[in-house]
Amino acid sequence: MTTVTNTSATSTTLGSTSSTTKNTSPNEVTEDRFLKLLVAQMNNQDPLNPLDNAAVTSQMAQINTVNGIEKLNTTVKSLMTQFTMNQSLQGAALVGRSVLVDGNSIRLSDGMAAGGFKLDSAADKARVEVIDAGGAVLDTLNLGALKAGTHTFAWDGKAADGRAIADGMYSFRVTATQANNPVTTTTLAAARVISVANNDDGLQLDLQDLGSHAYADVKSIF
């Protein structure tokens, strides 16, 4: 036999008292003070010079404007918080991946190196020259015709004469032409993302060999 017992949602215990405190928002406090001042002003107005209806309407509009601005500020703050959280998640997903940022350095490791560049317009000829610390050109990569935009390249770590180059940091430069007219280029250094951090300057990426860079500095991810 099953017994079902109804229990009242509200119970009273002898000797105990309960009280409910109403939370009042800053906006409600401001409105309450405004209305009290307005009523006091109307009650104490000069009968021979009564408060103008336009003045009352103007004051009501002012308090509504203040409340509207406060609500807008709250909304914007909430959106900024969400944006920062989303950016942090995106940044965390970059750890271990390679990105392109402004620069002309290139890391040779295990016979492989990569870099990038941006062409402001299409080019019928483009080439990359890999340079050592002394300024000597080690190898030249002829990339042929390329469209405008961001491009990447790979270097096999060998000099023009076929000898293997020691691992380390090198630099590169890019030249491009269209009908023998120079095309504006921007060199981009490739680096692996080691870690990410969020500070007062926004999301920062710690890049191998290149140090800290802002998330906004990233030109491409690969």
mmCIF file with all atom_site columns, N, CA and C in Angstrom, residues 41-72:
data_model
loop_
_atom_site.group_PDB
_atom_site.id
_atom_site.type_symbol
_atom_site.label_atom_id
_atom_site.label_alt_id
_atom_site.label_comp_id
_atom_site.label_asym_id
_atom_site.label_entity_id
_atom_site.label_seq_id
_atom_site.pdbx_PDB_ins_code
_atom_site.Cartn_x
_atom_site.Cartn_y
_atom_site.Cartn_z
_atom_site.occupancy
_atom_site.B_iso_or_equiv
_atom_site.pdbx_formal_charge
_atom_site.auth_seq_id
_atom_site.auth_comp_id
_atom_site.auth_asym_id
_atom_site.auth_atom_id
_atom_site.pdbx_PDB_model_num
ATOM 1  N N  . GLN A 1 41 ? 8.325  69.891 -6.013  1.00 0.00 ? 41 GLN A N  1
ATOM 2  C CA . GLN A 1 41 ? 8.402  71.133 -6.788  1.00 0.00 ? 41 GLN A CA 1
ATOM 3  C C  . GLN A 1 41 ? 7.024  71.601 -7.207  1.00 0.00 ? 41 GLN A C  1
ATOM 4  N N  . MET A 1 42 ? 6.170  70.651 -7.616  1.00 0.00 ? 42 MET A N  1
ATOM 5  C CA . MET A 1 42 ? 4.808  71.009 -8.037  1.00 0.00 ? 42 MET A CA 1
ATOM 6  C C  . MET A 1 42 ? 3.960  71.466 -6.850  1.00 0.00 ? 42 MET A C  1
ATOM 7  N N  . ASN A 1 43 ? 4.151  70.806 -5.691  1.00 0.00 ? 43 ASN A N  1
ATOM 8  C CA . ASN A 1 43 ? 3.380  71.180 -4.507  1.00 0.00 ? 43 ASN A CA 1
ATOM 9  C C  . ASN A 1 43 ? 3.761  72.558 -3.980  1.00 0.00 ? 43 ASN A C  1
ATOM 10 N N  . ASN A 1 44 ? 4.992  72.960 -4.195  1.00 0.00 ? 44 ASN A N  1
ATOM 11 C CA . ASN A 1 44 ? 5.468  74.227 -3.662  1.00 0.00 ? 44 ASN A CA 1
ATOM 12 C C  . ASN A 1 44 ? 5.662  75.297 -4.735  1.00 0.00 ? 44 ASN A C  1
ATOM 13 N N  . GLN A 1 45 ? 5.055  75.088 -5.882  1.00 0.00 ? 45 GLN A N  1
ATOM 14 C CA . GLN A 1 45 ? 5.205  76.072 -6.946  1.00 0.00 ? 45 GLN A CA 1
ATOM 15 C C  . GLN A 1 45 ? 4.417  77.336 -6.649  1.00 0.00 ? 45 GLN A C  1
ATOM 16 N N  . ASP A 1 46 ? 4.831  78.420 -7.220  1.00 0.00 ? 46 ASP A N  1
ATOM 17 C CA . ASP A 1 46 ? 4.165  79.714 -7.071  1.00 0.00 ? 46 ASP A CA 1
ATOM 18 C C  . ASP A 1 46 ? 2.858  79.685 -7.855  1.00 0.00 ? 46 ASP A C  1
ATOM 19 N N  . PRO A 1 47 ? 1.693  79.860 -7.184  1.00 0.00 ? 47 PRO A N  1
ATOM 20 C CA . PRO A 1 47 ? 0.408  79.838 -7.901  1.00 0.00 ? 47 PRO A CA 1
ATOM 21 C C  . PRO A 1 47 ? 0.339  80.876 -9.019  1.00 0.00 ? 47 PRO A C  1
ATOM 22 N N  . LEU A 1 48 ? 1.064  81.986 -8.839  1.00 0.00 ? 48 LEU A N  1
ATOM 23 C CA . LEU A 1 48 ? 1.036  83.034 -9.853  1.00 0.00 ? 48 LEU A CA 1
ATOM 24 C C  . LEU A 1 48 ? 2.010  82.739 -11.000 1.00 0.00 ? 48 LEU A C  1
ATOM 25 N N  . ASN A 1 49 ? 2.914  81.767 -10.749 1.00 0.00 ? 49 ASN A N  1
ATOM 26 C CA . ASN A 1 49 ? 3.879  81.398 -11.792 1.00 0.00 ? 49 ASN A CA 1
ATOM 27 C C  . ASN A 1 49 ? 4.053  79.871 -11.775 1.00 0.00 ? 49 ASN A C  1
ATOM 28 N N  . PRO A 1 50 ? 3.002  79.151 -12.190 1.00 0.00 ? 50 PRO A N  1
ATOM 29 C CA . PRO A 1 50 ? 3.020  77.686 -12.105 1.00 0.00 ? 50 PRO A CA 1
ATOM 30 C C  . PRO A 1 50 ? 4.093  77.075 -13.010 1.00 0.00 ? 50 PRO A C  1
ATOM 31 N N  . LEU A 1 51 ? 4.439  75.872 -12.653 1.00 0.00 ? 51 LEU A N  1
ATOM 32 C CA . LEU A 1 51 ? 5.450  75.139 -13.419 1.00 0.00 ? 51 LEU A CA 1
ATOM 33 C C  . LEU A 1 51 ? 4.947  74.884 -14.833 1.00 0.00 ? 51 LEU A C  1
ATOM 34 N N  . ASP A 1 52 ? 5.769  75.213 -15.791 1.00 0.00 ? 52 ASP A N  1
ATOM 35 C CA . ASP A 1 52 ? 5.392  75.068 -17.195 1.00 0.00 ? 52 ASP A CA 1
ATOM 36 C C  . ASP A 1 52 ? 5.348  73.581 -17.577 1.00 0.00 ? 52 ASP A C  1
ATOM 37 N N  . ASN A 1 53 ? 4.306  73.203 -18.340 1.00 0.00 ? 53 ASN A N  1
ATOM 38 C CA . ASN A 1 53 ? 4.180  71.806 -18.775 1.00 0.00 ? 53 ASN A CA 1
ATOM 39 C C  . ASN A 1 53 ? 5.399  71.371 -19.582 1.00 0.00 ? 53 ASN A C  1
ATOM 40 N N  . ALA A 1 54 ? 5.916  72.292 -20.385 1.00 0.00 ? 54 ALA A N  1
ATOM 41 C CA . ALA A 1 54 ? 7.087  71.968 -21.207 1.00 0.00 ? 54 ALA A CA 1
ATOM 42 C C  . ALA A 1 54 ? 8.290  71.649 -20.329 1.00 0.00 ? 54 ALA A C  1
ATOM 43 N N  . ALA A 1 55 ? 8.402  72.366 -19.183 1.00 0.00 ? 55 ALA A N  1
ATOM 44 C CA . ALA A 1 55 ? 9.509  72.122 -18.273 1.00 0.00 ? 55 ALA A CA 1
ATOM 45 C C  . ALA A 1 55 ? 9.393  70.742 -17.645 1.00 0.00 ? 55 ALA A C  1
ATOM 46 N N  . VAL A 1 56 ? 8.164  70.353 -17.276 1.00 0.00 ? 56 VAL A N  1
ATOM 47 C CA . VAL A 1 56 ? 7.942  69.019 -16.700 1.00 0.00 ? 56 VAL A CA 1
ATOM 48 C C  . VAL A 1 56 ? 8.295  67.946 -17.727 1.00 0.00 ? 56 VAL A C  1
ATOM 49 N N  . THR A 1 57 ? 7.817  68.147 -18.946 1.00 0.00 ? 57 THR A N  1
ATOM 50 C CA . THR A 1 57 ? 8.103  67.176 -20.011 1.00 0.00 ? 57 THR A CA 1
ATOM 51 C C  . THR A 1 57 ? 9.601  67.058 -20.261 1.00 0.00 ? 57 THR A C  1
ATOM 52 N N  . SER A 1 58 ? 10.296 68.203 -20.234 1.00 0.00 ? 58 SER A N  1
ATOM 53 C CA . SER A 1 58 ? 11.738 68.203 -20.452 1.00 0.00 ? 58 SER A CA 1
ATOM 54 C C  . SER A 1 58 ? 12.458 67.425 -19.362 1.00 0.00 ? 58 SER A C  1
ATOM 55 N N  . GLN A 1 59 ? 12.038 67.626 -18.110 1.00 0.00 ? 59 GLN A N  1
ATOM 56 C CA . GLN A 1 59 ? 12.665 66.920 -17.004 1.00 0.00 ? 59 GLN A CA 1
ATOM 57 C C  . GLN A 1 59 ? 12.419 65.409 -17.103 1.00 0.00 ? 59 GLN A C  1
ATOM 58 N N  . MET A 1 60 ? 11.192 65.033 -17.492 1.00 0.00 ? 60 MET A N  1
ATOM 59 C CA . MET A 1 60 ? 10.882 63.615 -17.670 1.00 0.00 ? 60 MET A CA 1
ATOM 60 C C  . MET A 1 60 ? 11.756 63.016 -18.766 1.00 0.00 ? 60 MET A C  1
ATOM 61 N N  . ALA A 1 61 ? 11.947 63.777 -19.828 1.00 0.00 ? 61 ALA A N  1
ATOM 62 C CA . ALA A 1 61 ? 12.776 63.297 -20.940 1.00 0.00 ? 61 ALA A CA 1
ATOM 63 C C  . ALA A 1 61 ? 14.224 63.120 -20.494 1.00 0.00 ? 61 ALA A C  1
ATOM 64 N N  . GLN A 1 62 ? 14.696 64.042 -19.641 1.00 0.00 ? 62 GLN A N  1
ATOM 65 C CA . GLN A 1 62 ? 16.071 63.964 -19.172 1.00 0.00 ? 62 GLN A CA 1
ATOM 66 C C  . GLN A 1 62 ? 16.308 62.710 -18.338 1.00 0.00 ? 62 GLN A C  1
ATOM 67 N N  . ILE A 1 63 ? 15.386 62.392 -17.435 1.00 0.00 ? 63 ILE A N  1
ATOM 68 C CA . ILE A 1 63 ? 15.562 61.213 -16.599 1.00 0.00 ? 63 ILE A CA 1
ATOM 69 C C  . ILE A 1 63 ? 15.501 59.950 -17.441 1.00 0.00 ? 63 ILE A C  1
ATOM 70 N N  . ASN A 1 64 ? 14.638 59.945 -18.474 1.00 0.00 ? 64 ASN A N  1
ATOM 71 C CA . ASN A 1 64 ? 14.562 58.778 -19.362 1.00 0.00 ? 64 ASN A CA 1
ATOM 72 C C  . ASN A 1 64 ? 15.848 58.620 -20.163 1.00 0.00 ? 64 ASN A C  1
ATOM 73 N N  . THR A 1 65 ? 16.448 59.767 -20.553 1.00 0.00 ? 65 THR A N  1
ATOM 74 C CA . THR A 1 65 ? 17.702 59.719 -21.296 1.00 0.00 ? 65 THR A CA 1
ATOM 75 C C  . THR A 1 65 ? 18.819 59.145 -20.440 1.00 0.00 ? 65 THR A C  1
ATOM 76 N N  . VAL A 1 66 ? 18.881 59.579 -19.182 1.00 0.00 ? 66 VAL A N  1
ATOM 77 C CA . VAL A 1 66 ? 19.896 59.073 -18.255 1.00 0.00 ? 66 VAL A CA 1
ATOM 78 C C  . VAL A 1 66 ? 19.739 57.568 -18.067 1.00 0.00 ? 66 VAL A C  1
ATOM 79 N N  . ASN A 1 67 ? 18.509 57.112 -17.866 1.00 0.00 ? 67 ASN A N  1
ATOM 80 C CA . ASN A 1 67 ? 18.268 55.679 -17.692 1.00 0.00 ? 67 ASN A CA 1
ATOM 81 C C  . ASN A 1 67 ? 18.638 54.898 -18.945 1.00 0.00 ? 67 ASN A C  1
ATOM 82 N N  . GLY A 1 68 ? 18.324 55.505 -20.107 1.00 0.00 ? 68 GLY A N  1
ATOM 83 C CA . GLY A 1 68 ? 18.645 54.832 -21.365 1.00 0.00 ? 68 GLY A CA 1
ATOM 84 C C  . GLY A 1 68 ? 20.141 54.678 -21.547 1.00 0.00 ? 68 GLY A C  1
ATOM 85 N N  . ILE A 1 69 ? 20.906 55.708 -21.173 1.00 0.00 ? 69 ILE A N  1
ATOM 86 C CA . ILE A 1 69 ? 22.361 55.652 -21.288 1.00 0.00 ? 69 ILE A CA 1
ATOM 87 C C  . ILE A 1 69 ? 22.938 54.591 -20.356 1.00 0.00 ? 69 ILE A C  1
ATOM 88 N N  . GLU A 1 70 ? 22.391 54.513 -19.136 1.00 0.00 ? 70 GLU A N  1
ATOM 89 C CA . GLU A 1 70 ? 22.874 53.515 -18.180 1.00 0.00 ? 70 GLU A CA 1
ATOM 90 C C  . GLU A 1 70 ? 22.612 52.102 -18.687 1.00 0.00 ? 70 GLU A C  1
ATOM 91 N N  . LYS A 1 71 ? 21.432 51.897 -19.277 1.00 0.00 ? 71 LYS A N  1
ATOM 92 C CA . LYS A 1 71 ? 21.112 50.571 -19.823 1.00 0.00 ? 71 LYS A CA 1
ATOM 93 C C  . LYS A 1 71 ? 22.013 50.245 -21.008 1.00 0.00 ? 71 LYS A C  1
ATOM 94 N N  . LEU A 1 72 ? 22.284 51.261 -21.850 1.00 0.00 ? 72 LEU A N  1
ATOM 95 C CA . LEU A 1 72 ? 23.168 51.057 -22.996 1.00 0.00 ? 72 LEU A CA 1
ATOM 96 C C  . LEU A 1 72 ? 24.580 50.695 -22.542 1.00 0.00 ? 72 LEU A C  1
#
